[in-house]
Amino acid sequence: MTDHTARKMRVHRMEWAARDVLEVEFRLPEGGDVPEYEPGAHIDLTLPNGITRSYSIKGDPQLRDRITVGVGLDAASRGGSSFIHRTLRVGDVIPVAGPRNHFPLVEDAPKVVLIAGGIGITPMVCMARRLAALGRDFAFHYAVRSADRAAFLDELQALGIAPVLHVDETAGGPMDVAAAIADQPGGTHFYCCGPAGMLAAFEAATAHLPETHVHVEYFSPRVIAVEGEDRPITVVLDRAGKTIEVAADESIAAAIQRVGVSVDTSCEDGICGTCETRVLDGTPDHRDSVLTKSEQEAGRTMMICVSRCKGDRLVLDI
């Protein structure tokens, strides 16, 4: 389910899950059911410092009165995870939008392989719980830099789920992602969420597999090679009846907001999918980490926070 509505939710519980990892539970102030969601979904939190950030849901979809996320403290935080860790407190009420899901679980796959690194464990907890409840065949690999950073293990073990844990400090280096992918039966679906190095290794190891069987969620943007320097482009906002000029050094989303038209944004790095917009005419220059290769080639939608235009003009369904 995709829900673009922002609603006020209260921080009901905050607990340490591991070193630099907080588990944060939200409920509606008036009580009642939260929006339904499926494994792989995330929500967008608009924090009191004015920024909006996306966080994966780790909770149980069957618990209808709450949404629970995991938040890792990012050393390079621009005010999202650092604010949550250091300033947000139980009882605070903030706008929460979603859930949205660009990382859906294929529940009827003959086998699923889950590979998580660090805070990338968050959506995998929800996925593993669902697969276990369905009695599906799955493997679960979890890599962390040090043992004290391994989050949610007690919860998983209580469900009878025991991930294969890789600790970099103990093993003397990063997990062999290719080994976890090798020799799996045909039709297996592979999921990976973690740091950039792990995701790069994962994409390299799955390059020979059907795109529909490979699923990736980024917490930091891919490094994307850009040919030449950006140039100004013209963007037509079809529903708003406006034509705007986007400077070479500004994003399409920022230019749209500059002329007073509201658009949803969150990460501003092309990793969350919040700003996905339908393209009516023109060829997008995709620079996001959400759309699959075939989706990018189709050019029907684009992430306006980072992507641009291969020509001089785009028409958007805004």
Short mmCIF file of N, CA and C in Angstrom, two decimals, residues 115-254:
data_model
loop_
_atom_site.label_atom_id
_atom_site.label_comp_id
_atom_site.label_asym_id
_atom_site.label_seq_id
_atom_site.Cartn_x
_atom_site.Cartn_y
_atom_site.Cartn_z
N ILE A 115 19.98 -10.36 2.57
CA ILE A 115 21.34 -9.97 2.94
C ILE A 115 21.28 -8.55 3.49
N ALA A 116 21.66 -8.40 4.75
CA ALA A 116 21.59 -7.10 5.41
C ALA A 116 22.95 -6.70 5.95
N GLY A 117 23.23 -5.40 5.87
CA GLY A 117 24.45 -4.87 6.45
C GLY A 117 24.11 -3.70 7.36
N GLY A 118 24.55 -3.74 8.61
CA GLY A 118 24.32 -2.64 9.53
C GLY A 118 22.84 -2.35 9.72
N ILE A 119 22.46 -1.06 9.62
CA ILE A 119 21.07 -0.67 9.82
C ILE A 119 20.17 -1.20 8.71
N GLY A 120 20.77 -1.77 7.66
CA GLY A 120 19.99 -2.42 6.61
C GLY A 120 19.21 -3.62 7.10
N ILE A 121 19.42 -4.02 8.33
CA ILE A 121 18.65 -5.10 8.94
C ILE A 121 17.19 -4.72 9.12
N THR A 122 16.90 -3.42 9.20
CA THR A 122 15.56 -2.97 9.59
C THR A 122 14.45 -3.54 8.71
N PRO A 123 14.45 -3.34 7.39
CA PRO A 123 13.35 -3.92 6.61
C PRO A 123 13.38 -5.44 6.57
N MET A 124 14.58 -6.02 6.77
CA MET A 124 14.71 -7.48 6.71
C MET A 124 14.02 -8.17 7.89
N VAL A 125 13.95 -7.49 9.02
CA VAL A 125 13.25 -8.07 10.17
C VAL A 125 11.79 -8.30 9.81
N CYS A 126 11.19 -7.30 9.20
CA CYS A 126 9.79 -7.41 8.79
C CYS A 126 9.61 -8.50 7.74
N MET A 127 10.54 -8.57 6.80
CA MET A 127 10.47 -9.59 5.75
C MET A 127 10.63 -11.00 6.31
N ALA A 128 11.62 -11.17 7.18
CA ALA A 128 11.89 -12.50 7.75
C ALA A 128 10.70 -12.97 8.58
N ARG A 129 10.11 -12.06 9.34
CA ARG A 129 8.93 -12.42 10.13
C ARG A 129 7.82 -12.94 9.23
N ARG A 130 7.58 -12.26 8.13
CA ARG A 130 6.52 -12.66 7.21
C ARG A 130 6.83 -13.99 6.54
N LEU A 131 8.06 -14.18 6.09
CA LEU A 131 8.43 -15.43 5.43
C LEU A 131 8.32 -16.61 6.39
N ALA A 132 8.73 -16.39 7.65
CA ALA A 132 8.62 -17.45 8.65
C ALA A 132 7.15 -17.80 8.92
N ALA A 133 6.30 -16.78 8.99
CA ALA A 133 4.88 -17.01 9.25
C ALA A 133 4.23 -17.79 8.10
N LEU A 134 4.72 -17.57 6.88
CA LEU A 134 4.17 -18.26 5.72
C LEU A 134 4.79 -19.64 5.52
N GLY A 135 5.85 -19.93 6.28
CA GLY A 135 6.54 -21.20 6.13
C GLY A 135 7.35 -21.29 4.85
N ARG A 136 7.82 -20.13 4.35
CA ARG A 136 8.58 -20.11 3.11
C ARG A 136 10.05 -20.44 3.34
N ASP A 137 10.70 -20.90 2.30
CA ASP A 137 12.12 -21.23 2.36
C ASP A 137 12.93 -19.94 2.18
N PHE A 138 13.76 -19.61 3.15
CA PHE A 138 14.59 -18.41 3.00
C PHE A 138 15.88 -18.55 3.79
N ALA A 139 16.89 -17.82 3.32
CA ALA A 139 18.17 -17.71 4.01
C ALA A 139 18.36 -16.25 4.40
N PHE A 140 19.07 -16.04 5.51
CA PHE A 140 19.19 -14.70 6.07
C PHE A 140 20.64 -14.48 6.50
N HIS A 141 21.30 -13.51 5.89
CA HIS A 141 22.69 -13.17 6.22
C HIS A 141 22.73 -11.73 6.74
N TYR A 142 23.45 -11.54 7.84
CA TYR A 142 23.49 -10.24 8.51
C TYR A 142 24.94 -9.90 8.85
N ALA A 143 25.43 -8.79 8.30
CA ALA A 143 26.82 -8.39 8.52
C ALA A 143 26.89 -7.08 9.31
N VAL A 144 27.77 -7.04 10.28
CA VAL A 144 27.99 -5.83 11.08
C VAL A 144 29.50 -5.63 11.26
N ARG A 145 29.89 -4.40 11.55
CA ARG A 145 31.31 -4.10 11.75
C ARG A 145 31.82 -4.70 13.06
N SER A 146 31.01 -4.63 14.12
CA SER A 146 31.39 -5.18 15.42
C SER A 146 30.16 -5.80 16.06
N ALA A 147 30.38 -6.73 16.97
CA ALA A 147 29.27 -7.49 17.55
C ALA A 147 28.27 -6.61 18.27
N ASP A 148 28.73 -5.49 18.86
CA ASP A 148 27.82 -4.63 19.60
C ASP A 148 26.91 -3.81 18.70
N ARG A 149 27.10 -3.92 17.39
CA ARG A 149 26.24 -3.21 16.44
C ARG A 149 25.14 -4.10 15.86
N ALA A 150 25.07 -5.34 16.28
CA ALA A 150 24.05 -6.27 15.76
C ALA A 150 22.72 -6.03 16.47
N ALA A 151 21.76 -5.49 15.73
CA ALA A 151 20.47 -5.12 16.31
C ALA A 151 19.41 -6.18 16.03
N PHE A 152 18.44 -6.25 16.93
CA PHE A 152 17.20 -7.03 16.78
C PHE A 152 17.41 -8.54 16.77
N LEU A 153 18.57 -9.02 17.20
CA LEU A 153 18.81 -10.47 17.19
C LEU A 153 17.90 -11.20 18.17
N ASP A 154 17.69 -10.63 19.35
CA ASP A 154 16.83 -11.29 20.34
C ASP A 154 15.41 -11.45 19.79
N GLU A 155 14.93 -10.43 19.14
CA GLU A 155 13.58 -10.48 18.57
C GLU A 155 13.49 -11.56 17.50
N LEU A 156 14.48 -11.64 16.64
CA LEU A 156 14.48 -12.64 15.59
C LEU A 156 14.58 -14.05 16.17
N GLN A 157 15.44 -14.22 17.16
CA GLN A 157 15.59 -15.54 17.76
C GLN A 157 14.32 -15.99 18.47
N ALA A 158 13.59 -15.04 19.05
CA ALA A 158 12.31 -15.37 19.69
C ALA A 158 11.29 -15.88 18.68
N LEU A 159 11.46 -15.47 17.42
CA LEU A 159 10.58 -15.93 16.35
C LEU A 159 11.09 -17.21 15.70
N GLY A 160 12.20 -17.73 16.21
CA GLY A 160 12.80 -18.93 15.64
C GLY A 160 13.62 -18.65 14.40
N ILE A 161 14.05 -17.39 14.24
CA ILE A 161 14.83 -16.98 13.08
C ILE A 161 16.25 -16.69 13.54
N ALA A 162 17.22 -17.36 12.96
CA ALA A 162 18.61 -17.17 13.36
C ALA A 162 19.45 -16.78 12.15
N PRO A 163 19.65 -15.49 11.91
CA PRO A 163 20.45 -15.08 10.77
C PRO A 163 21.89 -15.59 10.88
N VAL A 164 22.51 -15.83 9.76
CA VAL A 164 23.94 -16.12 9.72
C VAL A 164 24.65 -14.80 9.95
N LEU A 165 25.28 -14.65 11.11
CA LEU A 165 25.87 -13.37 11.49
C LEU A 165 27.34 -13.31 11.10
N HIS A 166 27.70 -12.25 10.40
CA HIS A 166 29.09 -11.99 10.03
C HIS A 166 29.55 -10.73 10.74
N VAL A 167 30.61 -10.85 11.54
CA VAL A 167 31.16 -9.70 12.24
C VAL A 167 32.52 -9.38 11.62
N ASP A 168 32.63 -8.20 11.00
CA ASP A 168 33.84 -7.84 10.28
C ASP A 168 35.08 -7.93 11.16
N GLU A 169 34.99 -7.40 12.39
CA GLU A 169 36.15 -7.38 13.28
C GLU A 169 36.65 -8.79 13.58
N THR A 170 35.73 -9.70 13.76
CA THR A 170 36.10 -11.08 14.08
C THR A 170 36.59 -11.83 12.85
N ALA A 171 35.91 -11.61 11.73
CA ALA A 171 36.25 -12.33 10.50
C ALA A 171 37.45 -11.75 9.78
N GLY A 172 37.83 -10.54 10.17
CA GLY A 172 38.98 -9.92 9.53
C GLY A 172 38.69 -9.23 8.22
N GLY A 173 37.42 -8.96 7.95
CA GLY A 173 37.06 -8.27 6.72
C GLY A 173 35.58 -8.40 6.43
N PRO A 174 35.12 -7.78 5.35
CA PRO A 174 33.69 -7.79 5.03
C PRO A 174 33.19 -9.15 4.59
N MET A 175 31.90 -9.30 4.65
CA MET A 175 31.22 -10.53 4.26
C MET A 175 31.42 -10.82 2.77
N ASP A 176 31.53 -12.11 2.44
CA ASP A 176 31.63 -12.54 1.05
C ASP A 176 30.21 -12.64 0.50
N VAL A 177 29.74 -11.55 -0.09
CA VAL A 177 28.37 -11.49 -0.59
C VAL A 177 28.15 -12.49 -1.72
N ALA A 178 29.14 -12.62 -2.59
CA ALA A 178 29.00 -13.54 -3.72
C ALA A 178 28.77 -14.98 -3.25
N ALA A 179 29.41 -15.37 -2.15
CA ALA A 179 29.24 -16.73 -1.64
C ALA A 179 27.81 -16.97 -1.15
N ALA A 180 27.18 -15.93 -0.60
CA ALA A 180 25.81 -16.07 -0.12
C ALA A 180 24.82 -16.21 -1.28
N ILE A 181 25.22 -15.70 -2.43
CA ILE A 181 24.34 -15.73 -3.60
C ILE A 181 24.56 -16.98 -4.44
N ALA A 182 25.75 -17.52 -4.41
CA ALA A 182 26.09 -18.66 -5.26
C ALA A 182 25.29 -19.91 -4.91
N ASP A 183 25.07 -20.74 -5.91
CA ASP A 183 24.48 -22.08 -5.74
C ASP A 183 23.07 -22.05 -5.16
N GLN A 184 22.32 -21.01 -5.41
CA GLN A 184 20.92 -20.97 -4.99
C GLN A 184 20.04 -21.53 -6.11
N PRO A 185 18.92 -22.13 -5.78
CA PRO A 185 18.07 -22.73 -6.81
C PRO A 185 17.47 -21.68 -7.75
N GLY A 186 17.14 -22.12 -8.94
CA GLY A 186 16.50 -21.23 -9.90
C GLY A 186 15.21 -20.64 -9.35
N GLY A 187 14.96 -19.41 -9.69
CA GLY A 187 13.76 -18.73 -9.20
C GLY A 187 13.92 -18.03 -7.87
N THR A 188 15.10 -18.17 -7.24
CA THR A 188 15.35 -17.50 -5.96
C THR A 188 15.31 -15.98 -6.14
N HIS A 189 14.71 -15.30 -5.17
CA HIS A 189 14.73 -13.84 -5.15
C HIS A 189 15.72 -13.37 -4.10
N PHE A 190 16.53 -12.39 -4.47
CA PHE A 190 17.60 -11.90 -3.60
C PHE A 190 17.32 -10.46 -3.18
N TYR A 191 17.49 -10.20 -1.88
CA TYR A 191 17.26 -8.86 -1.32
C TYR A 191 18.51 -8.41 -0.60
N CYS A 192 18.86 -7.13 -0.78
CA CYS A 192 20.02 -6.60 -0.08
C CYS A 192 19.77 -5.16 0.34
N CYS A 193 20.15 -4.86 1.58
CA CYS A 193 20.08 -3.50 2.10
C CYS A 193 21.25 -3.32 3.04
N GLY A 194 22.06 -2.31 2.78
CA GLY A 194 23.24 -2.13 3.61
C GLY A 194 24.11 -1.00 3.09
N PRO A 195 25.35 -0.96 3.52
CA PRO A 195 26.26 0.11 3.09
C PRO A 195 26.64 -0.02 1.62
N ALA A 196 27.22 1.05 1.08
CA ALA A 196 27.51 1.12 -0.36
C ALA A 196 28.39 -0.02 -0.84
N GLY A 197 29.41 -0.39 -0.07
CA GLY A 197 30.31 -1.46 -0.49
C GLY A 197 29.60 -2.79 -0.63
N MET A 198 28.72 -3.09 0.31
CA MET A 198 27.96 -4.33 0.24
C MET A 198 27.03 -4.33 -0.96
N LEU A 199 26.37 -3.21 -1.20
CA LEU A 199 25.43 -3.14 -2.32
C LEU A 199 26.15 -3.27 -3.66
N ALA A 200 27.33 -2.68 -3.75
CA ALA A 200 28.11 -2.82 -4.99
C ALA A 200 28.50 -4.27 -5.23
N ALA A 201 28.92 -4.96 -4.16
CA ALA A 201 29.27 -6.38 -4.28
C ALA A 201 28.04 -7.21 -4.63
N PHE A 202 26.91 -6.86 -4.06
CA PHE A 202 25.66 -7.57 -4.33
C PHE A 202 25.26 -7.41 -5.79
N GLU A 203 25.32 -6.19 -6.29
CA GLU A 203 24.91 -5.96 -7.68
C GLU A 203 25.86 -6.65 -8.66
N ALA A 204 27.14 -6.69 -8.32
CA ALA A 204 28.09 -7.39 -9.18
C ALA A 204 27.81 -8.89 -9.19
N ALA A 205 27.48 -9.45 -8.03
CA ALA A 205 27.26 -10.89 -7.91
C ALA A 205 25.94 -11.34 -8.50
N THR A 206 24.99 -10.41 -8.67
CA THR A 206 23.67 -10.77 -9.20
C THR A 206 23.47 -10.24 -10.63
N ALA A 207 24.52 -9.72 -11.23
CA ALA A 207 24.39 -9.09 -12.55
C ALA A 207 23.88 -10.06 -13.62
N HIS A 208 24.13 -11.36 -13.42
CA HIS A 208 23.72 -12.35 -14.41
C HIS A 208 22.28 -12.82 -14.21
N LEU A 209 21.65 -12.40 -13.14
CA LEU A 209 20.31 -12.87 -12.81
C LEU A 209 19.23 -11.97 -13.41
N PRO A 210 18.00 -12.48 -13.56
CA PRO A 210 16.91 -11.64 -14.05
C PRO A 210 16.70 -10.43 -13.13
N GLU A 211 16.51 -9.27 -13.71
CA GLU A 211 16.32 -8.06 -12.91
C GLU A 211 15.16 -8.19 -11.93
N THR A 212 14.12 -8.93 -12.33
CA THR A 212 12.94 -9.08 -11.49
C THR A 212 13.20 -9.90 -10.23
N HIS A 213 14.35 -10.58 -10.17
CA HIS A 213 14.66 -11.41 -9.02
C HIS A 213 15.69 -10.76 -8.08
N VAL A 214 16.09 -9.54 -8.40
CA VAL A 214 17.12 -8.84 -7.63
C VAL A 214 16.53 -7.55 -7.07
N HIS A 215 16.61 -7.38 -5.75
CA HIS A 215 15.95 -6.27 -5.08
C HIS A 215 16.95 -5.57 -4.15
N VAL A 216 17.06 -4.26 -4.31
CA VAL A 216 18.05 -3.49 -3.56
C VAL A 216 17.39 -2.27 -2.94
N GLU A 217 17.76 -1.95 -1.71
CA GLU A 217 17.35 -0.69 -1.10
C GLU A 217 18.60 0.03 -0.62
N TYR A 218 18.72 1.28 -1.02
CA TYR A 218 19.88 2.10 -0.69
C TYR A 218 19.58 3.01 0.49
N PHE A 219 20.56 3.15 1.39
CA PHE A 219 20.49 4.15 2.44
C PHE A 219 21.39 5.35 2.12
N SER A 220 22.24 5.19 1.12
CA SER A 220 23.06 6.29 0.61
C SER A 220 23.07 6.14 -0.90
N PRO A 221 23.16 7.25 -1.65
CA PRO A 221 23.01 7.17 -3.10
C PRO A 221 24.16 6.46 -3.78
N ARG A 222 23.85 5.81 -4.89
CA ARG A 222 24.87 5.21 -5.75
C ARG A 222 25.74 6.30 -6.35
N VAL A 223 26.96 5.95 -6.64
CA VAL A 223 27.83 6.87 -7.38
C VAL A 223 27.50 6.69 -8.85
N ILE A 224 26.98 7.76 -9.47
CA ILE A 224 26.52 7.70 -10.84
C ILE A 224 27.37 8.63 -11.70
N ALA A 225 27.98 8.09 -12.73
CA ALA A 225 28.81 8.90 -13.62
C ALA A 225 27.93 9.82 -14.45
N VAL A 226 28.29 11.08 -14.49
CA VAL A 226 27.54 12.07 -15.26
C VAL A 226 28.43 12.60 -16.37
N GLU A 227 27.92 12.56 -17.60
CA GLU A 227 28.70 13.01 -18.75
C GLU A 227 28.58 14.53 -18.89
N GLY A 228 29.71 15.21 -18.86
CA GLY A 228 29.70 16.65 -19.04
C GLY A 228 29.11 17.39 -17.85
N GLU A 229 28.96 18.69 -18.01
CA GLU A 229 28.40 19.52 -16.96
C GLU A 229 26.90 19.70 -17.17
N ASP A 230 26.18 19.84 -16.07
CA ASP A 230 24.75 20.08 -16.17
C ASP A 230 24.49 21.44 -16.81
N ARG A 231 23.38 21.52 -17.52
CA ARG A 231 23.00 22.77 -18.18
C ARG A 231 21.58 23.12 -17.77
N PRO A 232 21.17 24.37 -17.95
CA PRO A 232 19.78 24.74 -17.63
C PRO A 232 18.80 23.95 -18.48
N ILE A 233 17.64 23.65 -17.92
CA ILE A 233 16.59 22.94 -18.66
C ILE A 233 15.25 23.63 -18.40
N THR A 234 14.31 23.37 -19.29
CA THR A 234 12.95 23.89 -19.16
C THR A 234 12.04 22.76 -18.71
N VAL A 235 11.23 23.03 -17.69
CA VAL A 235 10.30 22.03 -17.18
C VAL A 235 8.89 22.61 -17.20
N VAL A 236 7.98 21.89 -17.86
CA VAL A 236 6.58 22.29 -17.91
C VAL A 236 5.81 21.51 -16.85
N LEU A 237 5.11 22.22 -15.99
CA LEU A 237 4.26 21.61 -14.97
C LEU A 237 2.84 21.57 -15.54
N ASP A 238 2.44 20.40 -16.05
CA ASP A 238 1.23 20.29 -16.85
C ASP A 238 -0.03 20.69 -16.08
N ARG A 239 -0.24 20.13 -14.91
CA ARG A 239 -1.46 20.43 -14.15
C ARG A 239 -1.44 21.83 -13.56
N ALA A 240 -0.26 22.30 -13.18
CA ALA A 240 -0.15 23.64 -12.59
C ALA A 240 -0.18 24.74 -13.64
N GLY A 241 0.02 24.36 -14.91
CA GLY A 241 0.00 25.35 -15.97
C GLY A 241 1.16 26.32 -15.91
N LYS A 242 2.33 25.84 -15.46
CA LYS A 242 3.50 26.69 -15.33
C LYS A 242 4.66 26.12 -16.13
N THR A 243 5.49 26.99 -16.66
CA THR A 243 6.74 26.61 -17.30
C THR A 243 7.87 27.28 -16.54
N ILE A 244 8.83 26.49 -16.11
CA ILE A 244 9.91 27.03 -15.27
C ILE A 244 11.27 26.71 -15.89
N GLU A 245 12.22 27.54 -15.57
CA GLU A 245 13.60 27.30 -15.97
C GLU A 245 14.37 26.77 -14.76
N VAL A 246 15.00 25.64 -14.95
CA VAL A 246 15.79 25.02 -13.89
C VAL A 246 17.26 25.31 -14.14
N ALA A 247 17.88 25.99 -13.21
CA ALA A 247 19.29 26.36 -13.37
C ALA A 247 20.18 25.12 -13.35
N ALA A 248 21.37 25.26 -13.87
CA ALA A 248 22.30 24.12 -13.94
C ALA A 248 22.66 23.59 -12.58
N ASP A 249 22.62 24.46 -11.58
CA ASP A 249 23.07 24.05 -10.24
C ASP A 249 21.92 23.86 -9.26
N GLU A 250 20.69 23.71 -9.74
CA GLU A 250 19.58 23.44 -8.83
C GLU A 250 18.82 22.21 -9.29
N SER A 251 18.14 21.57 -8.36
CA SER A 251 17.36 20.39 -8.72
C SER A 251 16.01 20.80 -9.28
N ILE A 252 15.39 19.88 -10.01
CA ILE A 252 14.05 20.15 -10.52
C ILE A 252 13.08 20.38 -9.37
N ALA A 253 13.20 19.58 -8.32
CA ALA A 253 12.31 19.74 -7.17
C ALA A 253 12.45 21.12 -6.55
N ALA A 254 13.69 21.58 -6.39
CA ALA A 254 13.93 22.90 -5.79
C ALA A 254 13.36 24.00 -6.67
#
